[in-house]
Short mmCIF file of C-alpha atoms in Angstrom, two decimals:
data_model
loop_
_atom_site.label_atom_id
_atom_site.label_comp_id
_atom_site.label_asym_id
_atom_site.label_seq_id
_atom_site.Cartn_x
_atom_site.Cartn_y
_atom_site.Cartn_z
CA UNK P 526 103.63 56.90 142.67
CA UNK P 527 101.36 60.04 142.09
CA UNK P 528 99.10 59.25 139.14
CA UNK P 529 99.48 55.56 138.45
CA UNK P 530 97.86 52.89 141.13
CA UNK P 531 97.77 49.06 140.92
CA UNK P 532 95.12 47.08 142.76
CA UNK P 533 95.34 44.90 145.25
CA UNK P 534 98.22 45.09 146.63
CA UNK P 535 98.45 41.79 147.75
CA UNK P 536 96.69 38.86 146.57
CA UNK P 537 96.79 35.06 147.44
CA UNK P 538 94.92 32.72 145.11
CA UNK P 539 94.57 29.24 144.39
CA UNK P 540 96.02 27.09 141.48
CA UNK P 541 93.53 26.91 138.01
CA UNK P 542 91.85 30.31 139.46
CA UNK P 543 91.86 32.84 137.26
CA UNK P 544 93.10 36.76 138.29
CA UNK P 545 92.69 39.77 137.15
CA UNK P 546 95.45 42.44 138.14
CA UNK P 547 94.09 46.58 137.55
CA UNK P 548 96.43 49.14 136.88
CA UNK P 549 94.95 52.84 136.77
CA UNK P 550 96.17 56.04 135.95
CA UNK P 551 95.61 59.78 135.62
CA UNK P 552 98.39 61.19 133.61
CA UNK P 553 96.76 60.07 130.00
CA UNK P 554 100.00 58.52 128.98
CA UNK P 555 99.30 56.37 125.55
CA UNK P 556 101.70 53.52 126.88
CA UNK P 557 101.35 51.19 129.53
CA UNK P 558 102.90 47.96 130.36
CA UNK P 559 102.76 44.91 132.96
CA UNK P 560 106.55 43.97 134.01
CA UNK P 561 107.10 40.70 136.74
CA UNK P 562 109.63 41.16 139.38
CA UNK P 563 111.58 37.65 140.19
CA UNK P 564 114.80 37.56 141.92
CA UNK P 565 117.37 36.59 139.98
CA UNK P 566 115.66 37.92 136.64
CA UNK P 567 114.84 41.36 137.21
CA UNK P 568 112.23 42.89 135.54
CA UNK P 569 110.49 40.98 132.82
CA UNK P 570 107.91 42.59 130.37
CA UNK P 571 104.96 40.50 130.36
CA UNK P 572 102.78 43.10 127.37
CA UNK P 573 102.36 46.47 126.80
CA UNK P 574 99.99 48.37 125.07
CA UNK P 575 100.38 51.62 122.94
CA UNK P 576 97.02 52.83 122.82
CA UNK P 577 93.69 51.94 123.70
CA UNK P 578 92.72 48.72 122.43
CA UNK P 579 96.36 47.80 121.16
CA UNK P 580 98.21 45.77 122.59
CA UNK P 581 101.59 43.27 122.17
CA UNK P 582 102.97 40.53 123.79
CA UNK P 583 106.58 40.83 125.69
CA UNK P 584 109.25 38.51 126.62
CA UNK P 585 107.02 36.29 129.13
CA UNK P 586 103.04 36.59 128.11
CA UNK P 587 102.36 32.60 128.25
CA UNK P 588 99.99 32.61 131.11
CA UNK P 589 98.86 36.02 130.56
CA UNK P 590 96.30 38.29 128.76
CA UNK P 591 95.99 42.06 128.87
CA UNK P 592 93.24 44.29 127.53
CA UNK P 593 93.11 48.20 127.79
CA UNK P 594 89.57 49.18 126.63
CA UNK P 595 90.01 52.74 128.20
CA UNK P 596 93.23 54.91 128.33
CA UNK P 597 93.98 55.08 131.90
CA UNK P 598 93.34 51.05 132.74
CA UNK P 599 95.16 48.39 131.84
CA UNK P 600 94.20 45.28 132.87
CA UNK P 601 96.06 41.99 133.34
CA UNK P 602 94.71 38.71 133.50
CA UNK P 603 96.17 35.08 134.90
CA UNK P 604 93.64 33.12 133.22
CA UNK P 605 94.38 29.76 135.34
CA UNK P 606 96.94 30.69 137.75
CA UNK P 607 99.91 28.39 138.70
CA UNK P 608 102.69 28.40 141.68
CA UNK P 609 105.05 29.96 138.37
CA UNK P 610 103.29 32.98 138.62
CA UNK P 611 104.32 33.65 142.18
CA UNK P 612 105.85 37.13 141.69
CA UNK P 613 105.74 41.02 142.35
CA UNK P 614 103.87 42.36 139.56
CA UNK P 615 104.62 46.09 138.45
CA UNK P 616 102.75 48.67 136.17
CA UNK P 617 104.35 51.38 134.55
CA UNK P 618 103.46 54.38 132.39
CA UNK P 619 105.13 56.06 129.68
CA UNK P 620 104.02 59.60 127.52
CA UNK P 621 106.81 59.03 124.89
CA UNK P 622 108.18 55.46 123.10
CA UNK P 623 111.88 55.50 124.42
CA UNK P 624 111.37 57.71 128.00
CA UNK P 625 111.36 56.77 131.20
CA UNK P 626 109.08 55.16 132.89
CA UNK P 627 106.58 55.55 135.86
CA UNK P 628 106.08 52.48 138.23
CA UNK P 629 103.45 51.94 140.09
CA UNK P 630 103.84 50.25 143.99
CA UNK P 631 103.77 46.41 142.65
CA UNK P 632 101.23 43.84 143.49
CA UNK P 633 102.30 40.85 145.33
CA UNK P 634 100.62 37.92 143.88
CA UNK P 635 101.02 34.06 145.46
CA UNK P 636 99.35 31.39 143.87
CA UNK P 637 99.22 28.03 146.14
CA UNK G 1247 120.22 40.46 120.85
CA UNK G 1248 119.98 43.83 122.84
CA UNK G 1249 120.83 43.32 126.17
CA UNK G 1250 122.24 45.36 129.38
CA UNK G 1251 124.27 43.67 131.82
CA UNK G 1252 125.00 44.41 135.59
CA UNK G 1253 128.12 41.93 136.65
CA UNK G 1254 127.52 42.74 140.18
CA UNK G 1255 124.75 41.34 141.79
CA UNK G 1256 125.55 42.58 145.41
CA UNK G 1257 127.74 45.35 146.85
CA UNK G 1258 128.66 46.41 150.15
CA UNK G 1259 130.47 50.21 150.66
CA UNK G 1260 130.50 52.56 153.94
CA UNK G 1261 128.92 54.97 154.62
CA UNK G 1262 130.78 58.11 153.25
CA UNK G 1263 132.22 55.71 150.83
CA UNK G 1264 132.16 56.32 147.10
CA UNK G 1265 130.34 54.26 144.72
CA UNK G 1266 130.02 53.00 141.60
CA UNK G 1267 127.61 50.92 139.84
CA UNK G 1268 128.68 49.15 136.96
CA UNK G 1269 126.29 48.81 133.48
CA UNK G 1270 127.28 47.48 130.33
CA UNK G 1271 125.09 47.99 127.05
CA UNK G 1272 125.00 45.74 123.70
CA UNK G 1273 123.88 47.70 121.15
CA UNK G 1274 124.93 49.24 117.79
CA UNK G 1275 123.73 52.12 117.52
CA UNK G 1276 123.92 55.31 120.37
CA UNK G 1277 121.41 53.76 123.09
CA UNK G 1278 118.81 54.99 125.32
CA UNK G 1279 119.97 54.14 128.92
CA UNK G 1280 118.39 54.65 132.18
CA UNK G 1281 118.96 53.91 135.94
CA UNK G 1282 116.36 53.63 138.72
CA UNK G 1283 116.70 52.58 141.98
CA UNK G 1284 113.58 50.67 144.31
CA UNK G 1285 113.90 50.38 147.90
CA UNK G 1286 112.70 47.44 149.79
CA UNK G 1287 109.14 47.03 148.71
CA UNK G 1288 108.83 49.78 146.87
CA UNK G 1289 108.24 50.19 142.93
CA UNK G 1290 111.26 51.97 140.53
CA UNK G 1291 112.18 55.29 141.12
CA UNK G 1292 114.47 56.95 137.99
CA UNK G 1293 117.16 58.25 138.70
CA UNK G 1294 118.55 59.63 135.41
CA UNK G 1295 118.53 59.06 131.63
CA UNK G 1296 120.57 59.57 128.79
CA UNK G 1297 119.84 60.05 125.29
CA UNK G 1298 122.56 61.91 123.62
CA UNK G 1299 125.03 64.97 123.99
CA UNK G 1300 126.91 65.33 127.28
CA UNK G 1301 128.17 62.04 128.27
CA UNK G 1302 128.30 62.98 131.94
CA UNK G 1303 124.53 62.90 133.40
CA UNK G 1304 123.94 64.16 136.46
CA UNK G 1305 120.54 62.76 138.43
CA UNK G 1306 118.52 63.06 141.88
CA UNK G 1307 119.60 62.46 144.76
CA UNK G 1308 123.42 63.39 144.29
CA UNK G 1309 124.01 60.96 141.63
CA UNK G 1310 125.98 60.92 138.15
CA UNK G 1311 126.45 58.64 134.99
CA UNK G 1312 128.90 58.72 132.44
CA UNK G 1313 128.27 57.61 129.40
CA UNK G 1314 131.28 55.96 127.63
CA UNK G 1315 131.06 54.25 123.85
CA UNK G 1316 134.39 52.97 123.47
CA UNK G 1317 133.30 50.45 126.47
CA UNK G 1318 130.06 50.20 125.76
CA UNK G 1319 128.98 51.19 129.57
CA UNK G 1320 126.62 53.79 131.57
CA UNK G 1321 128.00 53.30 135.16
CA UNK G 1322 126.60 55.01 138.24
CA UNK G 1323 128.61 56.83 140.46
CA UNK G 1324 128.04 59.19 143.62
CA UNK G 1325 130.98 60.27 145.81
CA UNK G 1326 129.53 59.94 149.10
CA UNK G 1327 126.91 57.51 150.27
CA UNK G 1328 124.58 57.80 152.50
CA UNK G 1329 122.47 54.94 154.79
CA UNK G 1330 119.66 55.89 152.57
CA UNK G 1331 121.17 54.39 149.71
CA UNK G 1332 120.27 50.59 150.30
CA UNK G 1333 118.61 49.66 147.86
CA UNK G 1334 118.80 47.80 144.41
CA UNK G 1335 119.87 49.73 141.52
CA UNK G 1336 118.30 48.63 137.69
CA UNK G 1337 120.25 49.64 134.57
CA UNK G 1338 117.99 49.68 131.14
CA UNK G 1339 117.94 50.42 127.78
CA UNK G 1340 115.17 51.73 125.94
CA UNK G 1341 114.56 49.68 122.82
CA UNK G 1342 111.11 49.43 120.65
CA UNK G 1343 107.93 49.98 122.79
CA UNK G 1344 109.72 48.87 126.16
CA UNK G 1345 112.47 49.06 128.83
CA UNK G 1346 114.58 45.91 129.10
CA UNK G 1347 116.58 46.15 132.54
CA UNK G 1348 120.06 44.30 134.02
CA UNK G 1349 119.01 42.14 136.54
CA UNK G 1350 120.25 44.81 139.61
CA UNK G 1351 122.58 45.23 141.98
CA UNK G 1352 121.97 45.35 145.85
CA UNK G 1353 123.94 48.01 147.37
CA UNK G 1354 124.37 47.35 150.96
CA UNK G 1355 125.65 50.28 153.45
CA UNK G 1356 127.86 49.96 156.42
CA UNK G 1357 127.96 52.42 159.22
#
């Protein structure tokens, strides 16, 4: 979508690698957050954040870090990747708490 | 613990068909709900939204959801579908800081 971009788009990685996911955008909404696709589960929040530099853990962070040191980029990080992490990972923006939310495209991620 | 539910995981209607989607909610108090849609490799697209007031919400693309408390559900409706339509639909309700979605239902069209 307009305004919020994820990068790659596709990635295939080893197992024990670590991988860093980018999400970018140019609306200067204050939240942000890093959802995994699986089917069969839906869409599961991995973190959020809700501001620079503040961030918080969702239902499925083992595995995963986050850090936002500038509004518009939130980064995620697979610090050892393993074949669990397999998955379509989506960003999405918010201006407000409790309104809907912007997605970006989704990056396709295999770990083998 | 909060939680929306979809109990259909995969429909199939024809084209010109009417639909509905079905969402249930568990939550006490008056809910934030949502519904977005994502075609086939493709991120989430809203739809519509409902915070309060008018129970009947009307969103793009020629759809509508009704709110209804007494059975705690936010189904999606349009009266005529198009091909377009495939896709996977996602309820969700807003709750602290994040979104937590149903798990979707496919909608499949027949010529």
């Amino acid at each position: 979508d307009a305004g919020i971009t994820q990068s790659p788009r596709h990635k295939v990685t080893e197992t024990g690698t670590p991988v860093t996911l980018r999400c970018h955008q140019t609306e200067n909404h204050r939240y942000m957050y890093w959802y995994r696709q699986d089917p069969g589960h839906g869409l599961r929040l991995i973190h959020y954040s809700y501001g620079v530099k503040d961030t918080d853990k969702g239902e499925v962070s083992d595995g995963y870090s986050v850090s936002r040191s500038k509004t518009e980029d939130f980064l995620l990080t697979l610090e050892s990747a393993t074949s669990s992490q397999t998955s379509v990972y989506f960003c999405a923006i918010s201006d407000e708490r409790d309104s809907g939310y912007t997605f970006g495209s989704g990056t396709r991620l295999t770990v083998v | 613990a909060q939680s929306v539910t979809q109990p259909d995981i995969h429909i199939t209607v024809s084209e010109g068909a009417s639909l509905e989607l079905r969402c249930n909610y568990s939550y006490g108090a008056t809910p934030y709900l949502f519904w977005y849609v994502q075609s086939p490799g493709q991120g989430l697209q809203l739809l519509l939204k409902y915070f309060s007031g008018d129970t009947l919400v009307q969103g793009i693309k020629g759809f509508e959801a009704e709110f209804k408390r007494s059975q705690s559900s936010f189904n999606l409706r349009k009266p005529s579908v198009h091909w377009s339509d495939a896709a996977e639909y996602f309820c969700a309700w807003a709750g602290s800081y994040q979104l937590t979605f149903g798990k979707g239902t496919k909608l499949s069209v027949i010529p």
